[in-house]
Short mmCIF file of C-alpha atoms in Angstrom, two decimals:
data_model
loop_
_atom_site.label_atom_id
_atom_site.label_comp_id
_atom_site.label_asym_id
_atom_site.label_seq_id
_atom_site.Cartn_x
_atom_site.Cartn_y
_atom_site.Cartn_z
CA UNK F 30 426.66 183.22 106.98
CA UNK F 31 425.43 183.87 110.46
CA UNK F 32 424.54 180.98 112.46
CA UNK F 33 420.75 180.76 113.13
CA UNK F 34 421.27 177.94 115.63
CA UNK F 35 423.01 180.62 118.07
CA UNK F 36 420.23 182.69 117.68
CA UNK F 37 417.67 179.72 119.14
CA UNK F 38 420.17 179.27 122.09
CA UNK F 39 420.32 182.75 123.01
CA UNK F 40 416.77 183.14 123.17
CA UNK F 41 416.30 180.11 125.23
CA UNK F 42 419.31 181.33 127.54
CA UNK F 43 417.39 184.39 128.20
CA UNK F 44 414.43 182.97 129.38
CA UNK F 45 416.32 180.38 131.24
CA UNK F 46 418.92 182.78 133.12
CA UNK F 47 419.15 180.99 136.45
CA UNK F 48 420.20 184.19 138.29
CA UNK F 49 421.99 182.67 140.68
CA UNK F 50 425.36 183.57 142.22
CA UNK F 51 427.74 181.31 144.78
CA UNK F 52 429.74 183.35 147.28
CA UNK F 53 432.15 182.48 149.94
CA UNK F 54 430.52 183.06 153.54
CA UNK F 55 433.26 181.80 155.79
CA UNK F 56 436.75 180.56 155.06
CA UNK F 57 438.37 178.56 157.94
CA UNK F 58 441.69 179.50 159.28
CA UNK F 59 441.71 182.71 157.32
CA UNK F 60 442.00 186.08 159.14
CA UNK F 61 439.26 188.17 158.07
CA UNK F 62 439.14 192.13 157.47
CA UNK F 63 438.23 192.35 161.11
CA UNK F 64 441.37 190.49 162.34
CA UNK F 65 438.78 187.54 163.04
CA UNK F 66 439.78 184.01 162.45
CA UNK F 67 437.64 180.73 162.66
CA UNK F 68 438.36 177.45 162.69
CA UNK F 69 437.28 174.73 160.00
CA UNK F 70 434.67 172.99 162.95
CA UNK F 71 433.27 176.34 163.81
CA UNK F 72 432.54 177.05 160.26
CA UNK F 73 430.77 173.60 159.95
CA UNK F 74 428.75 174.35 163.01
CA UNK F 75 427.91 178.00 161.74
CA UNK F 76 426.64 176.70 158.50
CA UNK F 77 424.54 173.93 160.07
CA UNK F 78 422.99 176.36 162.55
CA UNK F 79 422.39 178.65 159.70
CA UNK F 80 420.52 176.10 157.57
CA UNK F 81 418.73 174.92 160.55
CA UNK F 82 417.49 178.06 162.09
CA UNK F 83 417.60 181.08 160.03
CA UNK F 84 418.11 180.87 156.26
CA UNK F 85 417.24 184.70 156.34
CA UNK F 86 418.40 186.85 153.46
CA UNK F 87 419.44 190.59 154.38
CA UNK F 88 420.39 193.18 152.08
CA UNK F 89 423.63 195.29 153.05
CA UNK F 90 422.91 194.61 156.83
CA UNK F 91 420.06 196.93 156.30
CA UNK F 92 417.08 195.23 155.85
CA UNK F 93 415.45 191.81 155.41
CA UNK F 94 414.68 191.37 151.71
CA UNK F 95 412.56 189.19 149.31
CA UNK F 96 414.85 190.25 146.44
CA UNK F 97 417.07 187.22 146.98
CA UNK F 98 416.74 183.84 148.95
CA UNK F 99 419.49 181.14 149.69
CA UNK F 100 419.36 178.08 147.24
CA UNK F 101 422.01 176.34 149.00
CA UNK F 102 424.38 176.60 151.99
CA UNK F 103 427.10 173.99 152.41
CA UNK F 104 430.55 173.16 153.45
CA UNK F 105 433.09 172.29 150.84
CA UNK F 106 434.05 168.68 151.78
CA UNK F 107 437.47 168.96 149.61
CA UNK F 108 439.78 171.66 148.30
CA UNK F 109 438.34 172.36 144.53
CA UNK F 110 438.41 174.93 141.99
CA UNK F 111 435.23 176.79 141.50
CA UNK F 112 435.49 179.33 138.62
CA UNK F 113 438.97 180.03 138.72
CA UNK F 114 439.34 180.20 142.34
CA UNK F 115 440.79 177.34 144.59
CA UNK F 116 438.12 176.52 147.52
CA UNK F 117 439.57 174.92 150.55
CA UNK F 118 438.12 172.19 152.43
CA UNK F 119 436.03 173.60 155.30
CA UNK F 120 435.17 176.57 153.38
CA UNK F 121 431.28 177.67 153.70
CA UNK F 122 429.64 178.49 150.32
CA UNK F 123 426.11 179.72 149.68
CA UNK F 124 424.67 180.07 146.47
CA UNK F 125 421.70 183.04 146.26
CA UNK F 126 418.73 182.83 144.30
CA UNK F 127 418.31 186.65 143.06
CA UNK F 128 414.70 187.32 142.54
CA UNK F 129 415.01 191.06 141.60
CA UNK F 130 416.39 192.18 138.18
CA UNK F 131 417.89 195.40 139.54
CA UNK F 132 419.53 193.35 142.18
CA UNK F 133 420.88 190.81 139.57
CA UNK F 134 422.19 193.42 137.54
CA UNK F 135 424.28 194.69 140.65
CA UNK F 136 425.40 191.18 141.25
CA UNK F 137 426.43 190.68 137.61
CA UNK F 138 428.17 194.27 137.52
CA UNK F 139 429.90 193.08 140.81
CA UNK F 140 428.54 196.20 142.64
CA UNK F 141 427.25 193.72 144.93
CA UNK F 142 430.08 191.53 145.76
CA UNK F 143 429.73 189.17 148.60
CA UNK F 144 428.02 187.86 151.55
CA UNK F 145 428.42 188.69 155.06
CA UNK F 146 427.28 187.08 158.48
CA UNK F 147 424.99 188.90 160.81
CA UNK F 148 425.19 186.38 163.55
CA UNK F 149 426.08 186.06 167.45
CA UNK F 150 429.46 184.58 168.35
CA UNK F 151 431.76 183.77 171.26
CA UNK F 152 435.00 185.79 170.80
CA UNK F 153 438.20 184.92 172.19
CA UNK F 154 440.99 187.61 172.02
CA UNK F 155 444.05 186.31 170.75
CA UNK F 156 447.34 186.98 172.95
CA UNK F 157 449.79 188.87 170.76
CA UNK F 158 452.52 186.71 171.64
CA UNK F 159 450.48 183.62 170.56
CA UNK F 160 450.46 184.44 166.65
CA UNK K 20 442.46 183.14 150.08
CA UNK K 21 444.91 183.29 153.02
CA UNK K 22 446.27 186.55 154.71
CA UNK K 23 449.24 187.07 156.54
CA UNK K 24 447.50 189.60 158.68
CA UNK K 25 447.54 188.45 162.40
CA UNK K 26 444.55 187.39 163.91
CA UNK K 27 443.08 189.55 166.85
CA UNK K 28 440.01 187.31 167.62
CA UNK K 29 439.25 183.68 167.32
CA UNK K 30 435.35 183.17 166.52
CA UNK K 31 433.42 180.43 168.25
CA UNK K 32 430.11 179.01 168.42
CA UNK K 33 428.67 181.12 165.67
CA UNK K 34 424.76 181.01 165.84
CA UNK K 35 421.93 182.32 164.09
CA UNK K 36 419.33 181.13 166.37
CA UNK K 37 418.18 184.78 167.68
CA UNK K 38 415.95 187.55 166.10
CA UNK K 39 417.33 189.24 163.14
CA UNK K 40 420.27 186.52 162.52
CA UNK K 41 420.91 186.74 158.59
CA UNK K 42 423.58 186.74 156.10
CA UNK K 43 423.47 189.83 154.15
CA UNK K 44 424.60 190.53 150.62
CA UNK K 45 426.84 193.37 150.83
CA UNK K 46 428.12 195.79 148.35
CA UNK K 47 431.47 197.43 147.11
CA UNK K 48 430.52 200.72 148.73
CA UNK K 49 430.19 199.12 152.20
CA UNK K 50 433.88 197.87 151.58
CA UNK K 51 432.59 194.14 150.72
CA UNK K 52 432.10 191.28 152.65
CA UNK K 53 434.27 190.91 155.96
CA UNK K 54 435.57 187.68 154.85
CA UNK K 55 437.58 189.36 151.93
CA UNK K 56 435.88 187.31 149.22
CA UNK K 57 434.57 190.10 147.46
CA UNK K 58 433.76 188.19 144.21
CA UNK K 59 431.10 185.58 142.96
CA UNK K 60 432.34 182.16 142.38
CA UNK K 61 429.77 181.41 139.83
CA UNK K 62 427.22 183.46 138.17
CA UNK K 63 424.82 181.05 136.39
CA UNK K 64 423.69 183.36 133.72
CA UNK K 65 425.55 181.43 131.13
CA UNK K 66 427.94 184.57 131.21
CA UNK K 67 426.27 186.40 128.63
CA UNK K 68 426.28 189.88 129.33
CA UNK K 69 422.98 192.16 128.47
CA UNK K 70 424.81 193.63 125.56
CA UNK K 71 425.89 190.41 123.86
CA UNK K 72 422.30 188.99 124.42
CA UNK K 73 421.15 192.25 122.55
CA UNK K 74 423.89 191.56 119.74
CA UNK K 75 422.71 188.05 119.46
CA UNK K 76 419.25 188.65 119.37
CA UNK K 77 419.76 191.27 116.53
CA UNK K 78 421.39 188.50 114.67
CA UNK K 79 417.74 186.67 114.69
CA UNK K 80 416.12 189.97 113.81
CA UNK K 81 418.53 190.57 110.81
CA UNK K 82 418.41 187.22 109.42
CA UNK K 83 419.44 187.65 105.83
CA UNK K 84 416.62 187.10 103.02
CA UNK K 85 418.94 184.24 101.30
CA UNK K 86 419.19 182.46 104.36
CA UNK K 87 415.48 182.93 105.26
CA UNK K 88 414.68 181.49 101.81
CA UNK K 89 417.13 178.46 102.29
CA UNK K 90 415.89 177.83 105.84
CA UNK K 91 412.20 178.13 105.57
CA UNK K 92 411.63 177.32 101.90
CA UNK K 93 414.22 174.70 101.28
CA UNK K 94 415.60 176.58 98.07
CA UNK K 95 418.95 176.06 96.83
CA UNK K 96 421.68 178.43 97.40
CA UNK K 97 421.85 179.97 94.07
CA UNK K 98 418.08 180.17 93.76
CA UNK K 99 417.55 181.75 97.07
CA UNK K 100 420.32 184.41 96.22
CA UNK K 101 418.59 185.28 92.79
CA UNK K 102 415.26 185.45 94.08
CA UNK K 103 416.44 187.56 97.16
CA UNK K 104 418.05 189.98 94.94
CA UNK K 105 415.08 190.02 92.54
CA UNK K 106 413.10 191.36 95.61
CA UNK K 107 415.47 194.03 96.26
CA UNK K 108 418.01 192.31 98.49
CA UNK K 109 421.44 193.88 98.41
CA UNK K 110 423.95 191.51 99.96
CA UNK K 111 426.61 193.02 102.32
CA UNK K 112 429.93 193.31 100.95
CA UNK K 113 431.46 190.88 103.20
CA UNK K 114 429.04 188.29 101.70
CA UNK K 115 430.06 189.09 98.05
CA UNK K 116 431.82 185.87 96.91
CA UNK K 117 435.56 186.38 95.71
CA UNK K 118 434.95 184.69 92.19
CA UNK K 119 432.67 185.14 89.16
CA UNK K 120 429.36 184.40 91.23
CA UNK K 121 428.63 187.92 91.58
CA UNK K 122 428.75 188.39 88.03
CA UNK K 123 426.46 185.51 87.48
CA UNK K 124 423.88 186.73 89.76
CA UNK K 125 424.12 190.30 88.05
CA UNK K 126 423.68 188.56 84.56
CA UNK K 127 420.79 186.53 85.75
CA UNK K 128 419.15 189.36 87.51
CA UNK K 129 419.79 191.51 84.50
CA UNK K 130 417.91 189.28 82.30
CA UNK K 131 414.96 188.85 84.71
CA UNK K 132 414.60 192.76 85.12
CA UNK K 133 414.68 192.96 81.14
CA UNK K 134 412.09 190.63 80.79
CA UNK K 135 410.06 192.46 83.70
CA UNK K 136 410.51 195.81 81.93
CA UNK K 137 409.29 194.32 78.89
CA UNK K 138 406.45 192.77 80.12
CA UNK K 139 405.40 196.07 82.06
CA UNK K 140 406.26 198.47 79.25
CA UNK K 141 403.53 199.74 76.82
CA UNK K 142 405.23 199.73 73.96
CA UNK K 143 407.52 196.76 73.40
CA UNK K 144 409.31 197.64 70.29
CA UNK K 145 410.08 200.94 71.94
CA UNK K 146 411.33 199.06 75.20
CA UNK K 147 413.47 196.40 72.90
CA UNK K 148 415.06 199.46 71.07
CA UNK K 149 416.29 200.42 74.27
CA UNK K 150 417.95 197.42 75.50
CA UNK K 151 421.55 196.92 74.81
CA UNK K 152 423.35 193.95 72.98
CA UNK K 153 424.23 192.18 76.23
CA UNK K 154 421.02 192.60 77.98
CA UNK K 155 419.16 191.17 74.73
CA UNK K 156 421.83 188.28 74.61
CA UNK K 157 420.97 187.53 78.22
CA UNK K 158 417.31 187.73 77.45
CA UNK K 159 417.65 185.33 74.70
CA UNK K 160 419.74 182.83 76.85
CA UNK K 161 417.41 182.70 79.37
CA UNK K 162 414.38 182.48 76.96
CA UNK K 163 416.05 179.45 75.32
CA UNK K 164 416.63 177.56 78.70
CA UNK K 165 412.91 178.36 79.74
CA UNK K 166 411.84 177.04 76.12
CA UNK K 167 414.11 174.07 76.40
CA UNK K 168 412.80 173.18 79.77
CA UNK K 169 409.09 173.23 78.45
CA UNK K 170 409.95 171.18 75.39
CA UNK K 171 411.80 168.67 77.70
CA UNK K 172 408.74 168.47 79.85
CA UNK K 173 406.39 167.93 76.82
CA UNK K 174 408.44 165.51 75.59
CA UNK K 175 408.55 163.21 78.76
CA UNK K 176 404.64 163.52 79.17
CA UNK K 177 404.49 162.47 75.76
CA UNK K 178 406.72 159.65 76.25
CA UNK K 179 405.19 158.51 79.37
CA UNK K 180 401.68 158.49 77.73
CA UNK K 181 402.67 156.41 74.66
CA UNK K 182 405.10 154.21 76.60
CA UNK K 183 402.17 152.03 77.41
CA UNK K 184 401.26 151.22 73.59
CA UNK K 185 404.96 151.13 72.56
CA UNK K 186 406.61 148.79 75.05
CA UNK K 187 407.78 146.42 72.36
CA UNK K 188 409.36 149.10 70.38
CA UNK K 189 411.10 151.02 73.19
CA UNK K 190 414.25 151.87 71.47
CA UNK K 191 412.89 152.75 67.95
CA UNK K 192 410.39 155.03 69.86
CA UNK K 193 412.65 156.78 71.94
CA UNK K 194 414.58 157.62 68.79
CA UNK K 195 411.38 159.00 67.11
CA UNK K 196 410.71 160.97 69.87
CA UNK K 197 414.03 162.58 70.14
CA UNK K 198 414.35 163.28 66.58
CA UNK K 199 410.81 164.96 66.30
CA UNK K 200 411.64 167.18 69.36
CA UNK K 201 414.87 168.56 68.19
CA UNK K 202 413.11 170.00 64.99
CA UNK K 203 410.59 171.78 67.17
CA UNK K 204 413.41 173.20 69.47
CA UNK K 205 415.12 174.55 66.62
CA UNK K 206 411.96 175.92 65.33
CA UNK K 207 411.42 177.67 68.66
CA UNK K 208 414.77 179.19 68.38
CA UNK K 209 413.77 180.54 64.64
CA UNK K 210 410.72 182.16 66.01
CA UNK K 211 412.43 183.99 69.18
CA UNK K 212 412.55 187.31 67.26
CA UNK K 213 408.87 186.55 66.18
CA UNK K 214 408.07 186.17 69.92
CA UNK K 215 409.05 189.15 71.16
CA UNK K 216 406.62 191.77 69.88
CA UNK K 217 403.50 190.74 72.35
CA UNK K 218 403.16 188.67 75.35
CA UNK K 219 399.85 186.98 74.11
CA UNK K 220 401.38 186.06 70.69
CA UNK K 221 404.07 184.76 72.51
CA UNK K 222 401.95 182.16 74.32
CA UNK K 223 400.18 181.26 71.37
CA UNK K 224 403.11 180.70 69.44
CA UNK K 225 404.89 178.48 72.01
CA UNK K 226 401.31 176.47 72.37
CA UNK K 227 401.19 176.17 68.37
CA UNK K 228 404.86 175.12 68.29
CA UNK K 229 404.40 172.56 71.21
CA UNK K 230 401.10 171.03 69.39
CA UNK K 231 402.98 170.70 66.00
CA UNK K 232 405.62 168.71 68.05
CA UNK K 233 402.92 166.53 69.38
CA UNK K 234 401.33 165.78 66.38
CA UNK K 235 404.90 165.06 64.24
CA UNK K 236 405.51 162.70 67.54
CA UNK K 237 402.44 160.85 67.21
CA UNK K 238 402.59 160.49 63.55
CA UNK K 239 406.01 158.94 63.91
CA UNK K 240 404.98 156.83 66.43
CA UNK K 241 402.24 155.19 64.36
CA UNK K 242 404.02 154.85 61.25
CA UNK K 243 406.80 152.78 63.51
CA UNK K 244 403.92 150.77 64.76
CA UNK K 245 402.56 150.09 61.51
CA UNK K 246 406.08 148.89 59.96
CA UNK K 247 406.65 146.69 63.24
CA UNK K 248 403.26 144.87 62.65
CA UNK K 249 404.15 144.07 59.19
CA UNK K 250 407.67 142.75 60.23
CA UNK K 251 406.03 140.44 62.67
CA UNK K 252 403.42 139.32 60.28
CA UNK K 253 406.10 138.27 57.83
CA UNK K 254 408.27 136.89 60.64
CA UNK K 255 405.24 134.74 61.68
CA UNK K 256 404.73 133.63 58.05
CA UNK K 257 408.11 132.57 57.56
CA UNK K 258 408.21 130.78 60.71
CA UNK K 259 405.30 128.96 59.76
CA UNK K 260 406.59 127.87 56.23
CA UNK K 261 409.90 126.61 57.84
CA UNK K 262 408.00 124.57 60.43
CA UNK K 263 405.96 123.11 57.58
CA UNK K 264 409.04 122.15 55.54
CA UNK K 265 410.61 120.73 58.57
CA UNK K 266 407.72 118.67 59.49
CA UNK K 267 407.35 117.46 55.46
CA UNK K 268 411.12 116.54 55.54
CA UNK K 269 410.74 114.47 58.88
CA UNK K 270 407.62 112.54 57.36
CA UNK K 271 409.57 111.65 54.34
CA UNK K 272 412.52 110.55 56.27
CA UNK K 273 410.30 108.29 58.59
CA UNK K 274 408.03 107.00 55.78
CA UNK K 275 411.26 106.07 53.59
CA UNK K 276 412.22 103.76 56.49
CA UNK K 277 408.86 102.37 57.63
CA UNK K 278 407.14 100.86 54.78
CA UNK K 279 404.15 99.35 56.99
CA UNK K 280 401.20 101.90 56.49
CA UNK K 281 399.50 100.73 59.57
CA UNK K 282 402.64 101.87 62.21
CA UNK K 283 403.55 104.41 59.61
CA UNK K 284 401.36 107.33 61.15
CA UNK K 285 402.22 106.41 65.04
CA UNK K 286 405.74 106.55 64.20
CA UNK K 287 405.37 109.47 62.22
CA UNK K 288 403.71 111.27 65.04
CA UNK K 289 406.14 110.44 67.80
CA UNK K 290 409.00 111.56 65.66
CA UNK K 291 407.42 115.03 65.32
CA UNK K 292 406.96 115.43 68.72
CA UNK K 293 410.63 115.46 69.34
CA UNK K 294 411.82 119.07 69.51
CA UNK K 295 415.23 118.88 68.81
CA UNK K 296 416.79 117.84 65.69
CA UNK K 297 419.31 115.56 67.58
CA UNK K 298 416.64 113.81 69.20
CA UNK K 299 415.02 113.36 66.18
CA UNK K 300 418.30 111.97 64.08
CA UNK K 301 418.58 109.42 67.12
CA UNK K 302 415.04 108.29 66.72
CA UNK K 303 415.46 107.74 62.88
CA UNK K 304 418.62 106.08 63.16
CA UNK K 305 416.90 103.51 65.79
CA UNK K 306 414.11 103.15 63.57
CA UNK K 307 416.44 102.41 60.39
CA UNK K 308 418.43 99.85 62.64
CA UNK K 309 415.06 98.35 63.76
CA UNK K 310 413.52 98.02 60.21
CA UNK K 311 417.07 96.59 59.00
CA UNK K 312 416.98 93.97 61.71
CA UNK K 313 413.44 92.96 61.08
CA UNK K 314 414.47 92.52 57.37
CA UNK K 315 417.16 90.36 58.16
CA UNK K 316 415.46 88.06 60.53
CA UNK K 317 412.71 87.61 57.83
CA UNK K 318 415.32 86.51 55.34
CA UNK K 319 416.59 84.16 57.84
CA UNK K 320 413.30 82.73 58.48
CA UNK K 321 412.49 82.32 54.95
CA UNK K 322 416.04 80.43 54.36
CA UNK K 323 416.05 78.22 57.58
CA UNK K 324 414.94 74.67 57.27
CA UNK K 325 413.58 74.62 60.74
CA UNK K 326 410.35 76.68 59.17
CA UNK K 327 410.21 74.60 56.01
CA UNK K 328 407.49 71.61 55.91
CA UNK K 329 409.38 68.49 55.10
CA UNK K 330 406.77 65.56 54.01
CA UNK K 331 407.83 61.98 54.25
CA UNK K 332 406.99 59.30 50.88
CA UNK K 333 404.91 56.39 51.74
CA UNK K 334 406.84 54.17 49.58
CA UNK K 335 410.07 54.74 51.01
CA UNK K 336 408.59 54.01 54.27
CA UNK K 337 407.55 50.94 53.34
CA UNK K 338 410.47 49.54 51.61
CA UNK K 339 412.73 50.65 54.46
CA UNK K 340 410.45 49.68 57.09
CA UNK K 341 409.41 46.10 55.92
CA UNK K 342 411.01 43.69 58.41
CA UNK K 343 412.38 40.06 57.90
CA UNK K 344 409.15 38.40 58.98
CA UNK K 345 407.01 40.63 56.46
CA UNK K 346 409.58 39.59 53.71
CA UNK K 347 409.38 36.05 54.53
CA UNK K 348 405.57 36.23 54.63
CA UNK K 349 405.41 37.99 51.23
CA UNK K 350 407.65 35.51 49.77
CA UNK K 351 405.35 32.70 50.74
CA UNK K 352 402.35 34.39 49.44
CA UNK K 353 403.94 35.02 46.37
CA UNK K 354 404.71 31.48 45.82
CA UNK K 355 401.55 30.12 46.68
CA UNK K 356 400.32 32.60 44.06
#
């Protein structure tokens, strides 16, 4: 016999789907795809600065958007495992609240797959010998 | 996620204070995020895909009829199964039980189907002729069950009605009811073939049988009651006679001991007020002892000198009590004379 209780739960789940996704914004001491690296302290400062002055959501670095907003943005105080990923201490994490069904479908399918900062920063060139 | 790629630049003082600063959601097509973490750590959608949700919603839509009857009408498993099948429900192959339950459902349904078709057919005799032996047997079996249930219900109703008036003779009444119901049950069985012709006749027959059963039960009950009343009257009479005999015997025993008529009545009354025979025996013994003691004391009194009058003779007194002076005086007087 099929379990009717499951059915009830599922209906609720559909109604209460949070449409939230958590991504890594910046990870300290990791070289990114552009060859940039950032210290833990600079990550913490960047996170604080974003929370205080911006909180602005953007889509594809093209346009401001109301299709999602930032639910929370924080720096991990310790190493921990989220999902099946080890998140290092000092990593900047952000949870987005998706407000658009089409965007949510893209997030769930993995088409939209991460967060990227659009900010100003001071850059120090790294001497090749240093690393 | 660390990478062994050598860093070219060190970022410092990241600021979002200027116009247009943002964090963007980026897509796979763009090459994903520059930080290399091109995955969501958590998707708070309870992990159900659209397909999964759709499938599970279909479960709700395709809730099976027996399940529905059980859940919303509190029916028993077998009843819901039978009713559902009667309504046209066909169980999926996976739900078919391994053992004989399927055969049992089929049999139950078969008899209902036959009953239904007989009821709906214009010519019952013709319809009856068309059913095979097994169908007829199933029909009869179901009919027996239904009639038994009716008879039982009726008997219970009668029993509850008559229980108030027959509390004292409960056991005998129950026996009477059982005995009188059973014959009516056998009567019902005998009349099955007659029941078949028409529906109205069938109903009338059942009602007549039920009424006759009721009459016989009531009659049996009245007879038992009359017998019981007679028995109770004879018992009461016997009790009264026995009590009278006991009183007479006790009175005789007391009067044989206590002869004095003045106190006889009081002692008899006191003796009869004693309920147990032992008390009466002890009382009687005490009375006897007292009576014998009284007799003995009377005899003693009669014989004792202390209680006898003893008078003195004057002549003897004079003789014996004359003093010497008196005797001298008497002698002188005699001489003078």
